[in-house]
XYZ file of C-alpha atoms in Angstrom:
463
model
C 14.780 -28.017 -13.395
C 17.441 -25.426 -14.279
C 16.543 -21.856 -15.283
C 13.134 -20.250 -14.846
C 10.427 -22.615 -13.633
C 6.654 -22.251 -13.568
C 4.655 -22.399 -10.328
C 0.919 -23.064 -10.325
C -1.048 -22.538 -7.102
C -4.737 -23.366 -6.847
C -6.301 -21.589 -3.882
C -9.381 -22.857 -2.057
C -11.435 -21.127 0.622
C -10.803 -18.016 2.631
C -9.006 -14.770 1.913
C -6.226 -15.803 4.256
C -5.474 -18.648 1.871
C -5.264 -16.075 -0.937
C -2.686 -14.194 1.150
C -0.830 -17.418 1.961
C -0.699 -18.380 -1.713
C 0.897 -15.071 -2.651
C 3.470 -15.475 0.134
C 4.259 -19.028 -0.971
C 4.942 -17.647 -4.437
C 7.206 -14.993 -2.878
C 9.026 -17.706 -0.914
C 9.683 -19.809 -4.003
C 10.672 -16.940 -6.312
C 14.353 -17.016 -5.233
C 14.435 -20.652 -6.404
C 13.578 -19.466 -9.927
C 9.818 -20.078 -9.833
C 7.490 -17.613 -11.529
C 3.712 -17.820 -11.250
C 1.533 -19.266 -13.990
C -2.231 -19.527 -14.171
C -2.024 -22.563 -16.449
C -1.353 -25.852 -14.708
C -0.262 -27.513 -17.961
C 2.766 -25.175 -18.017
C 3.735 -25.840 -14.404
C 6.926 -27.409 -13.087
C 5.393 -27.338 -9.616
C 1.726 -27.369 -8.614
C 0.482 -26.558 -5.103
C -3.089 -27.015 -3.896
C -3.658 -24.533 -1.058
C -6.607 -26.156 0.675
C -9.477 -25.199 2.978
C -11.155 -27.537 5.463
C -14.285 -25.460 6.111
C -16.514 -26.569 3.246
C -18.238 -29.933 3.095
C -16.302 -32.696 1.305
C -13.290 -30.390 1.049
C -10.805 -33.245 1.356
C -12.462 -35.324 -1.369
C -12.285 -32.393 -3.776
C -8.566 -32.166 -3.072
C -8.029 -35.872 -3.779
C -9.958 -35.520 -7.025
C -7.698 -32.641 -8.089
C -4.620 -34.614 -7.036
C -5.708 -37.408 -9.357
C -5.703 -34.946 -12.258
C -2.252 -33.706 -11.282
C -0.979 -37.291 -11.225
C -2.246 -37.760 -14.781
C -0.612 -34.506 -15.846
C 2.688 -35.636 -14.357
C 2.488 -38.840 -16.381
C 1.815 -36.855 -19.560
C 4.775 -34.596 -18.869
C 7.053 -37.590 -18.259
C 6.454 -38.717 -21.847
C 8.089 -35.477 -22.983
C 10.935 -35.671 -20.473
C 9.358 -33.122 -18.134
C 8.481 -33.326 -14.447
C 5.877 -31.940 -12.064
C 6.427 -31.487 -8.330
C 3.101 -31.859 -6.516
C 2.437 -30.117 -3.202
C -0.552 -29.733 -0.886
C -0.734 -26.849 1.575
C -3.338 -25.339 3.873
C -5.819 -26.709 6.369
C -6.609 -30.053 4.699
C -2.873 -30.695 4.586
C -2.630 -29.882 8.294
C -5.623 -32.006 9.281
C -4.995 -35.043 7.068
C -1.298 -34.935 6.230
C -0.321 -38.513 7.099
C -3.536 -39.934 5.639
C -2.987 -37.890 2.490
C 0.438 -39.396 1.945
C -1.047 -42.853 2.479
C -3.862 -42.291 -0.028
C -1.776 -40.308 -2.496
C 1.861 -41.399 -2.066
C 2.788 -39.626 -5.315
C 2.398 -36.245 -3.556
C 5.862 -34.788 -2.997
C 5.173 -32.226 -0.245
C 2.396 -31.835 2.341
C 2.850 -28.582 4.266
C 0.651 -27.004 6.926
C -0.260 -23.300 7.214
C 2.450 -22.620 9.809
C 5.281 -24.255 7.862
C 5.165 -22.852 4.337
C 8.138 -20.579 5.041
C 10.098 -23.864 4.869
C 9.040 -24.472 1.252
C 12.477 -23.816 -0.312
C 14.139 -26.553 1.718
C 11.117 -28.851 1.331
C 11.296 -28.445 -2.453
C 15.015 -29.212 -2.365
C 14.363 -32.363 -0.316
C 11.614 -33.441 -2.692
C 13.816 -32.925 -5.726
C 16.647 -34.938 -4.186
C 14.215 -37.743 -3.389
C 12.878 -37.741 -6.959
C 16.380 -37.716 -8.438
C 17.246 -40.759 -6.323
C 13.960 -42.330 -7.445
C 13.591 -43.715 -3.955
C 9.890 -44.403 -4.397
C 9.201 -43.405 -0.807
C 6.367 -41.274 0.449
C 6.435 -37.520 0.211
C 7.647 -35.038 2.772
C 5.288 -34.142 5.626
C 5.680 -30.749 7.325
C 2.683 -30.065 9.556
C 4.278 -29.069 12.855
C 3.391 -25.964 14.835
C 6.900 -24.467 15.158
C 7.920 -22.285 18.071
C 9.122 -19.554 15.721
C 6.696 -17.455 13.688
C 6.707 -18.118 9.960
C 6.411 -14.357 9.405
C 9.970 -13.954 10.717
C 11.265 -15.981 7.772
C 9.090 -14.862 4.854
C 10.587 -12.570 2.190
C 9.399 -8.994 2.009
C 6.432 -8.144 -0.205
C 8.452 -6.146 -2.708
C 7.436 -4.537 -5.969
C 7.858 -7.889 -7.758
C 5.359 -9.587 -5.433
C 1.995 -10.743 -6.764
C 0.369 -9.741 -3.463
C -1.212 -6.633 -4.996
C -3.924 -7.251 -7.567
C -5.699 -4.339 -9.274
C -4.897 -1.986 -6.429
C -6.064 -4.288 -3.624
C -4.087 -6.459 -1.229
C -4.572 -8.751 1.734
C -2.382 -8.528 4.826
C -2.484 -11.202 7.528
C -2.066 -9.680 10.987
C -3.420 -12.502 13.153
C -3.675 -16.274 12.884
C -5.289 -19.046 14.854
C -8.221 -19.021 17.237
C -8.746 -19.712 20.931
C -12.555 -19.719 20.819
C -13.074 -23.446 20.046
C -16.556 -23.226 18.575
C -17.961 -26.744 18.642
C -18.275 -27.058 14.852
C -14.987 -25.418 13.820
C -11.709 -27.049 12.843
C -9.648 -23.830 12.736
C -8.054 -24.114 16.224
C -6.768 -27.546 15.233
C -5.476 -26.622 11.760
C -4.251 -23.065 12.383
C -3.331 -23.342 16.049
C -3.558 -20.881 18.925
C -4.035 -17.158 18.430
C -0.939 -15.290 17.320
C -0.697 -11.577 16.529
C 2.103 -10.067 14.466
C 4.017 -7.123 15.993
C 2.745 -3.664 15.078
C 5.966 -2.552 13.385
C 6.003 -5.665 11.210
C 2.406 -5.096 10.088
C 2.982 -1.427 9.272
C 6.185 -2.238 7.399
C 4.430 -4.779 5.185
C 1.543 -2.376 4.644
C 3.969 0.285 3.397
C 5.530 -2.259 1.040
C 2.105 -3.163 -0.334
C 1.258 0.509 -0.843
C 4.574 1.050 -2.633
C 3.675 -1.912 -4.871
C 0.392 -0.241 -5.816
C -2.119 -1.129 -3.093
C -4.750 1.499 -2.392
C -7.047 -0.888 -0.512
C -5.732 -3.244 2.157
C -7.818 -5.884 3.910
C -6.417 -6.977 7.273
C -6.871 -10.700 7.777
C -7.159 -13.076 10.696
C -9.119 -16.139 11.677
C -10.258 -13.915 14.532
C -8.876 -10.605 13.318
C -10.415 -8.361 15.963
C -8.736 -10.444 18.665
C -5.515 -8.830 17.418
C -3.172 -7.890 20.270
C 0.108 -6.964 18.624
C 3.138 -5.738 20.535
C 4.292 -2.183 19.791
C 7.888 -0.954 19.929
C 7.339 0.633 23.360
C 6.155 -2.661 24.816
C 2.483 -1.738 24.839
C -0.162 -3.997 23.331
C -2.335 -2.690 20.512
C -5.809 -3.879 19.646
C -7.258 -3.804 16.159
C -8.857 -0.389 16.652
C -5.548 1.298 17.450
C -3.862 -0.506 14.561
C -6.533 0.751 12.155
C -5.886 4.342 13.241
C -2.168 3.864 12.515
C -2.917 2.227 9.160
C -5.154 5.140 8.182
C -2.189 7.511 8.532
C -0.119 5.712 5.873
C 0.354 7.840 2.767
C -1.304 6.405 -0.319
C -3.756 4.115 1.466
C -7.303 5.015 0.446
C -9.430 2.112 1.698
C -9.261 -0.183 4.725
C -11.143 -3.391 5.512
C -10.739 -6.303 7.932
C -12.130 -9.818 8.237
C -13.141 -12.156 9.906
C -14.409 -10.882 13.261
C -15.931 -12.387 16.380
C -18.715 -10.491 18.194
C -17.027 -10.903 21.572
C -13.953 -8.989 20.417
C -15.689 -5.850 19.167
C -14.499 -3.251 21.703
C -14.889 0.501 22.120
C -11.663 1.281 20.236
C -12.890 -0.668 17.220
C -16.257 1.077 17.292
C -14.416 4.403 17.525
C -12.373 3.459 14.459
C -15.558 2.914 12.468
C -16.807 6.324 13.565
C -13.657 8.349 12.949
C -11.705 6.747 10.077
C -13.051 7.723 6.650
C -10.841 5.136 4.931
C -12.424 2.292 6.919
C -15.120 0.984 4.621
C -18.716 0.931 5.974
C -19.043 -2.845 5.706
C -18.404 -5.506 8.330
C -18.563 -9.279 8.160
C -19.645 -10.321 11.673
C -20.536 -14.028 11.897
C -23.272 -15.039 14.335
C -24.022 -18.628 13.134
C -27.404 -18.842 14.898
C -30.072 -16.578 16.353
C -30.919 -19.041 19.111
C -29.282 -18.619 22.519
C -29.632 -22.359 23.092
C -27.752 -23.126 19.899
C -25.155 -20.423 20.532
C -24.402 -22.087 23.854
C -24.182 -25.520 22.236
C -21.897 -24.071 19.576
C -19.687 -22.590 22.331
C -19.913 -19.188 20.665
C -19.406 -17.378 23.996
C -21.927 -14.674 23.185
C -25.700 -14.371 23.279
C -28.201 -13.204 20.716
C -28.754 -10.062 22.795
C -25.014 -9.296 22.999
C -24.701 -9.648 19.230
C -27.564 -7.214 18.656
C -25.962 -4.740 21.073
C -22.753 -4.834 19.038
C -24.709 -4.227 15.832
C -26.542 -1.297 17.438
C -23.299 0.265 18.712
C -21.674 0.056 15.301
C -24.731 1.544 13.598
C -24.775 4.390 16.097
C -21.120 5.094 15.286
C -21.462 4.701 11.523
C -25.126 4.943 10.434
C -24.475 3.804 6.861
C -22.593 0.624 7.855
C -23.753 -2.603 6.211
C -23.346 -6.091 7.633
C -22.798 -9.593 6.404
C -22.692 -12.758 8.476
C -22.315 -16.539 8.543
C -25.111 -18.952 9.455
C -25.192 -22.688 10.083
C -28.506 -24.548 9.891
C -29.090 -28.079 11.083
C -26.479 -28.109 13.843
C -27.053 -31.195 16.022
C -30.234 -30.827 18.096
C -31.395 -27.639 16.372
C -35.160 -27.431 16.874
C -37.781 -25.649 14.802
C -37.852 -22.944 17.471
C -34.078 -22.546 17.272
C -34.355 -22.106 13.520
C -37.241 -19.653 13.946
C -35.026 -17.624 16.306
C -32.401 -17.433 13.576
C -34.928 -16.145 11.045
C -36.121 -13.610 13.597
C -32.573 -12.339 14.163
C -32.004 -12.015 10.420
C -35.141 -9.881 10.131
C -34.048 -7.676 13.042
C -30.498 -7.080 11.811
C -31.233 -6.864 8.063
C -28.086 -7.983 6.237
C -26.602 -6.650 3.009
C -24.980 -10.043 2.341
C -24.560 -13.350 4.145
C -23.197 -16.861 3.829
C -25.279 -19.807 5.000
C -24.533 -23.515 5.115
C -25.936 -26.823 6.251
C -24.078 -28.249 9.210
C -21.624 -30.983 8.338
C -19.362 -32.672 10.858
C -15.623 -31.971 10.947
C -13.531 -34.780 12.376
C -12.039 -33.945 15.747
C -14.508 -31.190 16.631
C -16.832 -31.551 19.644
C -19.972 -31.272 17.517
C -18.830 -34.214 15.404
C -19.121 -36.444 18.472
C -22.825 -35.717 18.831
C -25.453 -37.708 17.030
C -26.526 -35.681 14.009
C -30.246 -35.968 14.595
C -31.369 -33.479 11.955
C -32.463 -35.349 8.792
C -30.971 -34.098 5.540
C -34.351 -33.067 4.031
C -35.010 -30.906 7.097
C -31.600 -29.266 6.790
C -32.179 -28.628 3.111
C -35.572 -27.081 3.735
C -34.267 -24.817 6.498
C -31.337 -23.706 4.356
C -33.650 -22.894 1.460
C -35.903 -20.800 3.699
C -32.956 -18.961 5.269
C -31.261 -18.298 1.948
C -34.532 -17.022 0.546
C -34.811 -14.458 3.330
C -31.157 -13.445 3.078
C -31.500 -13.153 -0.690
C -34.473 -10.842 -0.307
C -32.485 -8.634 2.060
C -29.475 -8.474 -0.251
C -31.656 -7.611 -3.239
C -33.405 -4.897 -1.235
C -30.086 -3.438 -0.069
C -28.779 -3.316 -3.643
C -32.026 -1.734 -4.806
C -31.859 1.007 -2.206
C -28.430 2.103 -3.433
C -29.910 3.095 -6.797
C -29.238 6.762 -7.451
C -26.295 6.894 -5.031
C -22.813 7.850 -6.204
C -19.970 5.963 -4.567
C -16.253 5.283 -5.152
C -15.583 1.900 -6.783
C -12.230 0.131 -7.088
C -12.259 -1.823 -10.361
C -10.677 -5.259 -10.176
C -11.378 -7.361 -13.276
C -13.051 -7.750 -16.648
C -16.717 -8.722 -16.798
C -18.279 -11.499 -18.814
C -19.672 -9.111 -21.406
C -17.448 -7.410 -23.960
C -16.484 -3.945 -22.734
C -17.589 -4.637 -19.148
C -15.476 -4.259 -16.024
C -16.312 -5.147 -12.415
C -15.373 -3.477 -9.162
C -16.321 -3.349 -5.486
C -18.302 -0.636 -3.765
C -17.532 0.450 -0.183
C -20.326 -1.964 0.820
C -18.627 -4.905 -0.962
C -21.224 -4.943 -3.711
C -20.126 -6.259 -7.078
C -20.434 -3.245 -9.401
C -20.731 -3.754 -13.180
C -20.113 -0.940 -15.638
C -19.370 -0.615 -19.336
C -15.928 0.972 -19.535
C -12.466 0.298 -21.005
C -10.193 -2.288 -19.369
C -7.567 0.378 -18.702
C -9.696 1.486 -15.746
C -9.013 -1.779 -13.899
C -6.916 -0.800 -10.906
C -8.409 2.683 -10.637
C -10.949 4.156 -8.262
C -13.853 5.957 -9.862
C -17.026 7.609 -8.647
C -19.899 5.531 -9.983
C -23.584 6.351 -9.985
C -25.629 3.228 -9.280
C -28.394 2.954 -11.877
C -29.690 -0.554 -11.224
C -29.769 -2.753 -8.114
C -29.996 -6.485 -8.839
C -30.209 -9.519 -6.536
C -26.455 -10.144 -6.319
C -24.843 -7.074 -7.893
C -25.421 -3.513 -9.046
C -24.874 -1.737 -12.356
C -23.650 1.809 -12.694
C -22.049 4.440 -14.828
C -18.844 6.433 -14.395
C -19.076 9.899 -12.896
C -15.383 10.702 -12.314
C -12.122 8.804 -12.706
C -8.948 9.076 -10.688
C -6.057 10.557 -12.608
C -3.530 8.191 -11.064
C -3.445 4.581 -12.213
C -2.987 1.929 -9.525
C -0.029 -0.328 -10.266
């Protein structure tokens, strides 16, 4: 594998995995790997996995089977393919994965991917020796932070796409919601130092980022150490981020209602660059279910947070996460959820049927909710949420708002961007506008997107 090699990474799940994938590519670049979007061209393929969705592991094994076939096809032509699995499925099922798929070369958890260069070297030595042994397993939670060992996000990084970038500032979670596997796959809460975050943000801006989304499993639990020894929360960090030259738009995700404090509310009120959209998961509108889920907040406390944020920023829009059919959810519990949805009125939301995750407390309970009941409740909830999203999109008709364009649309001559409210905005315009911010007048609000027309265009192209 001398000379330039091709690296293919397939990313599942959350935005943090998108960030991790770009950093894995940065880590492997000094070894001569350049990114490819075509797996057939790859010398190394990594599946960066997510454990949140139902049957996530089985989807990974199915994809691994295809990679095994591709490796066999390449061998006919004297080529090779190193196969790696990263992310939360790798962390949760590493040993079992190597038992079921012994042809996998590397299984690496979310806290160990800074070790990829040496893991790749070990895997290559093992393949050259043709030892036939199992792959390398690296799923420890090391004492050192992986961020201390990752390369800088320079101008050659693929971390910035069409003017937007993700920046992880916090990992792990100490909340231990009964249904959630994150504390077991990502570990305890860890916040990156303030100086380190600001340094990476400046690098991303220099590489062309005009919008940065701060990431964390529980991002508003951020408590980073500043140079003077003080501890900063997310609100104070956002104020510092807003002062960086060249940064136009700020976002953050995912938040927990318990960690919305006065500084964060103040940031929403006083920072124009902080977009008026917040993803604030609640999971259920029933206090009984919230207690069973170990959410550590009540329905009333959640509504108070929403009210405080709306008082600070009247145009703010919300999205959320909902789980239906959690063990022992009654019809009244579900009715409470529908009632909360009507009270809050969401611009977007994600909703799922409960499915057990091995090792979580909820998985130990008898799942007494029959599948048809879960399906019916999900359909009802999604119908209500869909109505709210469609109504929100409709009410933006006639408004003019700045849109950052990110990709081509399905139709010839169409491009797609994101509004401040995270709406998908479709316009007919040349592809050269991708990576620019333009004022767009919304002319049509549809169930899942809006259509508009250009009013003004920035003169400076985003790299």
